[in-house]
Short mmCIF file of C-alpha atoms in Angstrom, two decimals:
data_model
loop_
_atom_site.label_atom_id
_atom_site.label_comp_id
_atom_site.label_asym_id
_atom_site.label_seq_id
_atom_site.Cartn_x
_atom_site.Cartn_y
_atom_site.Cartn_z
CA UNK A 1 61.52 -86.92 137.12
CA UNK A 2 61.77 -84.60 139.39
CA UNK A 3 58.52 -84.27 141.58
CA UNK A 4 56.41 -87.37 143.33
CA UNK A 5 54.00 -87.89 146.10
CA UNK A 6 53.76 -84.68 148.38
CA UNK A 7 55.70 -82.68 146.18
CA UNK A 8 52.76 -82.35 143.48
CA UNK A 9 51.70 -79.45 145.15
CA UNK A 10 54.81 -77.55 145.45
CA UNK A 11 55.36 -78.55 141.84
CA UNK A 12 52.33 -77.01 140.58
CA UNK A 13 53.23 -73.55 142.55
CA UNK A 14 56.67 -73.41 141.44
CA UNK A 15 55.48 -73.94 137.54
CA UNK A 16 52.55 -71.51 137.71
CA UNK A 17 55.11 -68.96 139.79
CA UNK A 18 57.61 -69.61 136.98
CA UNK A 19 55.68 -68.97 133.67
CA UNK A 20 53.91 -65.86 135.55
CA UNK A 21 57.54 -64.37 136.31
CA UNK A 22 58.87 -65.68 132.86
CA UNK A 23 55.98 -63.59 131.01
CA UNK A 24 56.98 -60.46 133.43
CA UNK A 25 60.44 -60.67 132.87
CA UNK A 26 60.34 -60.45 129.03
CA UNK A 27 62.00 -57.94 127.07
CA UNK A 28 63.40 -56.55 130.21
CA UNK A 29 66.89 -57.76 129.73
CA UNK A 30 68.10 -58.14 133.15
CA UNK A 31 71.75 -60.13 133.29
CA UNK A 32 71.54 -63.36 135.05
CA UNK A 33 73.87 -63.06 137.92
CA UNK A 34 77.19 -65.15 137.59
CA UNK A 35 75.88 -67.33 140.98
CA UNK A 36 72.99 -68.81 139.29
CA UNK A 37 74.98 -69.56 136.19
CA UNK A 38 77.61 -71.34 138.37
CA UNK A 39 75.09 -73.30 140.17
CA UNK A 40 73.04 -74.35 136.65
CA UNK A 41 76.30 -75.17 135.66
CA UNK A 42 77.07 -77.66 138.34
CA UNK A 43 73.86 -79.27 138.19
CA UNK A 44 74.54 -79.77 134.73
CA UNK A 45 78.00 -81.31 135.05
CA UNK A 46 77.08 -83.69 138.03
CA UNK A 47 74.01 -85.11 136.27
CA UNK A 48 76.03 -85.52 133.01
CA UNK A 49 78.84 -87.42 135.13
CA UNK A 50 75.90 -89.75 136.69
CA UNK A 51 74.15 -90.33 133.37
CA UNK A 52 77.53 -91.76 131.81
CA UNK A 53 77.53 -94.16 135.09
CA UNK A 54 73.86 -95.32 134.11
CA UNK A 55 74.08 -95.72 130.75
CA UNK A 56 77.62 -97.58 130.91
CA UNK A 57 76.14 -99.84 133.82
CA UNK A 58 72.77 -100.63 131.88
CA UNK A 59 70.83 -98.83 134.54
CA UNK A 60 67.30 -97.51 133.82
CA UNK A 61 66.98 -93.53 133.93
CA UNK A 62 65.03 -93.68 137.41
CA UNK A 63 68.16 -93.76 139.17
CA UNK A 64 69.10 -90.30 138.28
CA UNK A 65 65.81 -89.18 139.84
CA UNK A 66 67.35 -87.69 142.94
CA UNK A 67 70.13 -86.45 140.98
CA UNK A 68 67.77 -84.68 138.16
CA UNK A 69 66.35 -82.65 141.36
CA UNK A 70 69.76 -80.97 141.56
CA UNK A 71 68.10 -78.63 138.83
CA UNK A 72 65.83 -77.05 141.40
CA UNK A 73 68.81 -75.04 142.74
CA UNK A 74 68.98 -72.83 139.87
CA UNK A 75 65.41 -72.85 138.97
CA UNK A 76 64.45 -71.93 142.54
CA UNK A 77 66.98 -69.72 142.68
CA UNK A 78 65.98 -67.70 139.91
CA UNK A 79 62.53 -67.37 140.66
CA UNK A 80 63.04 -66.24 144.23
CA UNK A 81 65.90 -63.78 143.35
CA UNK A 82 63.45 -61.83 140.56
CA UNK A 83 60.52 -62.14 142.91
CA UNK A 84 62.09 -60.31 145.70
CA UNK A 85 60.78 -63.56 148.18
CA UNK A 86 60.52 -62.90 151.63
CA UNK A 87 63.30 -64.36 153.91
CA UNK A 88 60.53 -63.74 156.60
CA UNK A 89 58.25 -65.72 154.48
CA UNK A 90 60.80 -68.84 154.70
CA UNK A 91 61.33 -68.39 158.20
CA UNK A 92 57.86 -68.51 158.98
CA UNK A 93 57.40 -71.77 156.93
CA UNK A 94 60.25 -73.52 158.80
CA UNK A 95 58.52 -72.77 162.42
CA UNK A 96 55.55 -74.15 160.99
CA UNK A 97 57.29 -77.07 159.95
CA UNK A 98 59.15 -77.60 163.28
CA UNK A 99 55.59 -77.32 165.02
CA UNK A 100 54.29 -79.74 162.67
CA UNK A 101 57.00 -82.40 162.86
CA UNK A 102 56.70 -82.24 166.73
CA UNK A 103 53.06 -82.82 166.60
CA UNK A 104 53.56 -85.64 164.60
CA UNK A 105 56.57 -87.30 166.75
CA UNK A 106 54.40 -86.64 169.61
CA UNK A 107 51.91 -88.46 167.87
CA UNK A 108 53.42 -91.21 167.06
CA UNK A 109 55.17 -91.79 170.36
CA UNK A 110 52.05 -91.65 172.11
CA UNK A 111 50.62 -94.17 170.06
CA UNK A 112 53.44 -96.57 170.82
CA UNK A 113 55.73 -96.32 167.73
CA UNK A 114 59.19 -96.82 168.58
CA UNK A 115 60.93 -94.44 166.53
CA UNK A 116 58.65 -91.58 165.20
CA UNK A 117 59.26 -90.58 161.20
CA UNK A 118 55.93 -89.44 159.60
CA UNK A 119 55.38 -92.63 158.19
CA UNK A 120 58.62 -92.40 156.34
CA UNK A 121 62.31 -93.25 157.30
CA UNK A 122 62.93 -91.92 160.67
CA UNK A 123 66.56 -90.78 159.50
CA UNK A 124 65.27 -88.64 156.78
CA UNK A 125 62.27 -87.18 158.91
CA UNK A 126 65.39 -85.81 161.86
CA UNK A 127 67.50 -84.69 158.82
CA UNK A 128 64.55 -82.63 157.20
CA UNK A 129 63.82 -81.10 160.80
CA UNK A 130 67.33 -80.24 161.13
CA UNK A 131 67.26 -78.12 157.86
CA UNK A 132 64.13 -76.76 159.38
CA UNK A 133 66.00 -75.53 162.32
CA UNK A 134 68.99 -74.27 160.47
CA UNK A 135 66.56 -71.91 158.81
CA UNK A 136 64.62 -70.80 161.74
CA UNK A 137 67.58 -69.91 163.71
CA UNK A 138 69.37 -67.80 160.89
CA UNK A 139 67.10 -66.33 158.71
CA UNK A 140 64.78 -64.85 161.16
CA UNK A 141 64.81 -61.39 162.80
CA UNK A 142 61.64 -60.54 165.53
CA UNK A 143 61.00 -56.89 166.12
CA UNK A 144 62.38 -57.17 169.87
CA UNK A 145 65.80 -58.91 171.28
CA UNK A 146 63.85 -60.80 173.92
CA UNK A 147 61.10 -61.96 171.58
CA UNK A 148 63.87 -63.22 169.24
CA UNK A 149 65.07 -65.19 172.03
CA UNK A 150 62.17 -66.62 173.40
CA UNK A 151 61.17 -68.24 170.04
CA UNK A 152 64.57 -69.58 169.02
CA UNK A 153 64.70 -71.17 172.51
CA UNK A 154 61.09 -72.70 171.77
CA UNK A 155 61.70 -73.79 168.59
CA UNK A 156 65.06 -75.23 169.26
CA UNK A 157 63.49 -77.35 172.06
CA UNK A 158 60.59 -78.58 169.76
CA UNK A 159 62.86 -79.45 167.19
CA UNK A 160 65.08 -81.38 169.77
CA UNK A 161 62.40 -83.48 171.14
CA UNK A 162 61.24 -84.56 167.43
CA UNK A 163 64.63 -85.53 166.25
CA UNK A 164 64.99 -87.50 169.63
CA UNK A 165 61.90 -89.21 169.19
CA UNK A 166 62.96 -90.62 165.45
CA UNK A 167 65.89 -91.92 167.29
CA UNK A 168 68.63 -90.20 165.18
CA UNK A 169 71.46 -90.24 167.69
CA UNK A 170 73.50 -88.56 164.89
CA UNK A 171 70.93 -85.91 164.31
CA UNK A 172 70.49 -85.17 167.89
CA UNK A 173 74.24 -84.60 168.22
CA UNK A 174 73.91 -81.96 165.39
CA UNK A 175 71.32 -80.10 166.87
CA UNK A 176 73.01 -80.02 170.04
CA UNK A 177 76.07 -78.11 168.01
CA UNK A 178 74.10 -75.79 165.80
CA UNK A 179 71.75 -74.73 168.99
CA UNK A 180 74.94 -74.10 170.81
CA UNK A 181 76.58 -72.28 168.19
CA UNK A 182 73.46 -70.22 167.26
CA UNK A 183 73.64 -69.67 171.49
CA UNK A 184 77.28 -68.79 171.49
CA UNK A 185 77.68 -66.41 168.27
CA UNK A 186 74.26 -64.86 167.71
CA UNK A 187 73.81 -61.52 169.66
CA UNK A 188 76.32 -59.02 171.44
CA UNK A 189 79.97 -60.54 171.17
CA UNK A 190 80.43 -58.81 174.66
CA UNK A 191 78.44 -61.47 176.34
CA UNK A 192 79.74 -63.99 174.46
CA UNK A 193 81.48 -65.62 177.49
CA UNK A 194 78.28 -65.90 179.02
CA UNK A 195 76.63 -67.69 176.42
CA UNK A 196 79.17 -70.26 176.16
CA UNK A 197 78.47 -71.12 180.33
CA UNK A 198 74.89 -71.04 179.35
CA UNK A 199 75.52 -73.21 176.66
CA UNK A 200 77.31 -75.86 178.76
CA UNK A 201 74.58 -75.83 181.23
CA UNK A 202 72.06 -76.12 178.89
CA UNK A 203 74.08 -79.22 177.21
CA UNK A 204 74.44 -80.86 180.98
CA UNK A 205 70.79 -80.29 181.30
CA UNK A 206 69.67 -82.07 178.29
CA UNK A 207 72.29 -84.85 178.84
CA UNK A 208 70.28 -85.41 182.33
CA UNK A 209 67.08 -85.26 180.93
CA UNK A 210 67.88 -88.04 178.00
CA UNK A 211 69.61 -89.94 181.34
CA UNK A 212 66.54 -89.90 183.50
CA UNK A 213 63.66 -90.15 180.92
CA UNK A 214 63.53 -94.00 179.30
CA UNK A 215 60.85 -92.73 176.40
CA UNK A 216 63.93 -91.12 175.37
CA UNK A 217 66.24 -93.24 175.66
CA UNK A 218 64.40 -95.86 173.92
CA UNK A 219 64.44 -94.48 170.60
CA UNK A 220 67.97 -93.30 170.82
CA UNK A 221 69.42 -96.85 172.02
CA UNK A 222 71.96 -95.20 173.64
CA UNK A 223 72.63 -98.62 175.67
CA UNK A 224 73.27 -100.23 172.50
CA UNK A 225 76.41 -98.18 171.53
CA UNK A 226 79.11 -100.23 173.62
CA UNK A 227 77.36 -103.04 172.53
CA UNK A 228 77.27 -102.24 168.83
CA UNK A 229 81.22 -101.52 169.29
CA UNK A 230 82.34 -104.76 170.56
CA UNK A 231 80.41 -106.75 168.03
CA UNK A 232 81.76 -105.05 165.50
CA UNK A 233 85.39 -105.67 167.00
CA UNK A 234 84.33 -109.48 167.42
CA UNK A 235 83.68 -109.76 163.54
CA UNK A 236 79.73 -109.12 163.76
CA UNK A 237 78.71 -105.80 161.63
CA UNK A 238 75.13 -106.75 161.93
CA UNK A 239 73.92 -103.56 163.97
CA UNK A 240 73.54 -99.83 163.12
CA UNK A 241 77.14 -98.91 164.22
CA UNK A 242 78.80 -102.23 162.76
CA UNK A 243 77.23 -101.87 159.65
CA UNK A 244 78.27 -98.08 159.19
CA UNK A 245 81.74 -98.93 159.75
CA UNK A 246 81.73 -102.33 157.38
CA UNK A 247 80.35 -100.11 154.80
CA UNK A 248 82.95 -97.27 155.06
CA UNK A 249 85.56 -100.73 154.62
CA UNK A 250 83.73 -101.95 151.31
CA UNK A 251 83.34 -98.46 149.89
CA UNK A 252 87.01 -97.37 150.30
CA UNK A 253 87.77 -101.07 148.99
CA UNK A 254 85.40 -100.39 146.10
CA UNK A 255 86.82 -96.85 145.62
CA UNK A 256 90.59 -98.69 145.47
CA UNK A 257 89.65 -101.38 142.67
CA UNK A 258 87.55 -98.70 140.75
CA UNK A 259 89.32 -95.31 141.48
CA UNK A 260 88.02 -93.45 138.43
CA UNK A 261 84.65 -94.94 137.43
CA UNK A 262 83.48 -96.59 140.54
CA UNK A 263 81.63 -99.50 140.70
CA UNK A 264 78.44 -97.79 139.14
CA UNK A 265 75.37 -95.34 140.22
CA UNK A 266 72.94 -97.43 142.49
CA UNK A 267 75.58 -100.24 142.49
CA UNK A 268 76.72 -100.12 146.18
CA UNK A 269 73.65 -102.81 147.20
CA UNK A 270 75.55 -105.20 144.71
CA UNK A 271 78.81 -105.08 146.60
CA UNK A 272 77.52 -105.36 150.17
CA UNK A 273 75.94 -108.38 148.68
CA UNK A 274 79.02 -109.82 147.60
CA UNK A 275 80.64 -109.40 151.06
CA UNK A 276 81.77 -112.50 152.44
CA UNK A 277 79.70 -111.93 155.52
CA UNK A 278 76.60 -111.66 153.72
CA UNK A 279 77.40 -114.59 151.78
CA UNK A 280 77.62 -116.73 154.82
CA UNK A 281 74.81 -115.06 156.56
CA UNK A 282 72.28 -114.29 153.81
CA UNK A 283 69.81 -113.31 156.88
CA UNK A 284 71.46 -110.72 158.19
CA UNK A 285 69.90 -107.26 158.74
CA UNK A 286 72.74 -105.50 157.29
CA UNK A 287 72.81 -106.81 153.88
CA UNK A 288 69.49 -105.52 152.91
CA UNK A 289 70.93 -102.11 153.34
CA UNK A 290 71.87 -100.49 149.53
CA UNK A 291 73.97 -97.50 150.49
CA UNK A 292 77.25 -96.54 152.25
CA UNK A 293 75.37 -94.42 154.99
CA UNK A 294 77.90 -91.89 154.34
CA UNK A 295 78.02 -89.16 151.39
CA UNK A 296 81.56 -89.27 150.34
CA UNK A 297 81.96 -93.04 150.62
CA UNK A 298 78.88 -93.50 148.48
CA UNK A 299 79.68 -91.17 146.08
CA UNK A 300 83.71 -92.07 145.77
CA UNK A 301 82.39 -96.08 145.63
CA UNK A 302 79.89 -95.59 143.02
CA UNK A 303 81.06 -92.80 140.76
CA UNK A 304 84.84 -92.82 141.36
CA UNK A 305 87.13 -89.79 142.32
CA UNK A 306 84.93 -87.68 140.01
CA UNK A 307 81.82 -88.59 141.35
CA UNK A 308 83.45 -87.55 144.90
CA UNK A 309 84.62 -84.13 143.66
CA UNK A 310 81.21 -83.77 142.26
CA UNK A 311 79.67 -84.48 146.05
CA UNK A 312 82.31 -81.92 147.21
CA UNK A 313 81.32 -79.17 144.51
CA UNK A 314 77.69 -79.65 145.31
CA UNK A 315 78.47 -78.32 148.97
CA UNK A 316 81.63 -76.40 148.09
CA UNK A 317 80.29 -74.37 145.31
CA UNK A 318 77.09 -72.71 146.94
CA UNK A 319 79.20 -72.56 150.09
CA UNK A 320 81.45 -70.58 148.38
CA UNK A 321 78.71 -68.27 146.62
CA UNK A 322 77.06 -67.68 150.19
CA UNK A 323 80.25 -66.80 152.04
CA UNK A 324 81.34 -63.99 149.31
CA UNK A 325 77.71 -62.85 149.36
CA UNK A 326 78.29 -62.46 153.52
CA UNK A 327 81.85 -60.88 152.93
CA UNK A 328 80.66 -58.33 150.79
CA UNK A 329 77.46 -57.44 153.12
CA UNK A 330 77.81 -54.60 155.20
CA UNK A 331 78.27 -55.78 158.82
CA UNK A 332 75.68 -53.61 160.63
CA UNK A 333 72.99 -55.29 158.16
CA UNK A 334 74.27 -59.02 157.57
CA UNK A 335 72.90 -60.72 154.85
CA UNK A 336 70.52 -63.36 156.69
CA UNK A 337 69.31 -65.69 154.02
CA UNK A 338 73.43 -66.11 152.68
CA UNK A 339 73.87 -67.21 156.69
CA UNK A 340 70.71 -69.71 156.37
CA UNK A 341 72.54 -71.25 153.51
CA UNK A 342 75.97 -71.87 154.78
CA UNK A 343 73.71 -73.27 157.86
CA UNK A 344 71.75 -75.87 155.81
CA UNK A 345 75.04 -76.84 154.08
CA UNK A 346 76.99 -77.33 157.06
CA UNK A 347 73.66 -79.31 158.37
CA UNK A 348 73.90 -81.61 155.25
CA UNK A 349 77.99 -81.92 155.59
CA UNK A 350 77.61 -83.17 158.99
CA UNK A 351 74.53 -85.30 158.34
CA UNK A 352 76.27 -86.75 155.40
CA UNK A 353 79.07 -88.38 157.77
CA UNK A 354 76.16 -91.09 158.71
CA UNK A 355 73.58 -91.08 156.29
CA UNK A 356 73.50 -91.01 152.03
CA UNK A 357 71.67 -88.07 151.75
CA UNK A 358 71.03 -87.94 148.32
CA UNK A 359 70.16 -91.70 148.48
CA UNK A 360 66.47 -90.01 149.53
CA UNK A 361 64.31 -87.96 147.32
CA UNK A 362 63.44 -85.58 150.07
CA UNK A 363 66.41 -84.99 151.69
CA UNK A 364 67.86 -84.34 147.99
CA UNK A 365 64.84 -82.24 147.08
CA UNK A 366 65.05 -80.36 150.25
CA UNK A 367 68.84 -79.41 149.71
CA UNK A 368 68.23 -78.77 145.89
CA UNK A 369 65.17 -76.31 147.09
CA UNK A 370 66.17 -74.44 150.44
CA UNK A 371 69.87 -73.80 149.04
CA UNK A 372 68.30 -72.56 146.02
CA UNK A 373 65.99 -70.12 147.46
CA UNK A 374 68.50 -68.86 149.95
CA UNK A 375 70.75 -68.08 147.41
CA UNK A 376 68.14 -66.08 145.03
CA UNK A 377 66.85 -64.41 148.29
CA UNK A 378 70.48 -63.35 149.45
CA UNK A 379 71.03 -62.14 145.80
CA UNK A 380 67.92 -60.18 145.71
CA UNK A 381 69.16 -58.69 149.34
CA UNK A 382 72.65 -57.95 148.49
CA UNK A 383 71.31 -55.88 145.44
CA UNK A 384 71.21 -51.91 145.85
CA UNK A 385 67.76 -50.16 146.74
CA UNK A 386 65.98 -48.89 143.64
#
């Protein structure tokens, strides 16, 4: 129910490591930290409410697949905490992932693809690159400051290029915000004003590069933004931007009509099909979409107010745990894993404005996996040295 396709190898490794660690822990009597119990309780409550919705609407168990992946959060957190998983290993893995994503995106564009996506949804591809970049910019610490800056710049540019090739405009804007934030707030506070100026210059250069490069303009479809908005204002929602705006309206109407239980898990596609625009024009492209392309709208419409609160808890509970660890840490030795967790959640909050992040197996798994691992590492690093 939790693993499929490319995650089989990860599943095998996770199971083996868990069994070995469980055998090593037998008889140790080490109490489980409160944060691990908190995320376990969170996952169980979310799955329970979604299960109630599935059963009440006669849905098969497979509709719960992505939400069951939330159990990876406490599982991976426990394993990373007990094994003392290396933060540097996670950081190095993020750099490797960005490099591979850039190579895949470059190869696809060279082969004539309009949008790069690694043979999957280009938006999911871009979102995962953003998550890797968030980890790379927050969890690593290179021996020399100059080397750290060089590594950060190189992999930020590689990630930005791969995201641009994917054609995800929202993810590209998130990339710019993430890169600017990392540039401004990392390093010596005395030089922060200088870094703000450099960030502005870098942003201007990126905008100029995109404006002068047809190879980047084509996948990003920047020339379509104004026409999409004009079409929506004229009553035609069959465009990427128009569909998202229409979905927000449909989600709100569904929530108002069913505020406590929603229309049912995985039922937003039926809401779209029943919309008058889809009944009048069945060939409209947006009518084939089954999700609201907004996290909060999706959960509120399909699972009601408890669903909306559950989504806020999915992000809010780990965020509060990471912030608590950061506040308790010595300012001279910041808990970088906790900062990485905050960055990953910030990426999901941003991307969730234009995507249904838990409607896709890859992004649902990545959230549970990375927040869990980062929480476990942060807890281990926060423990006093033996």
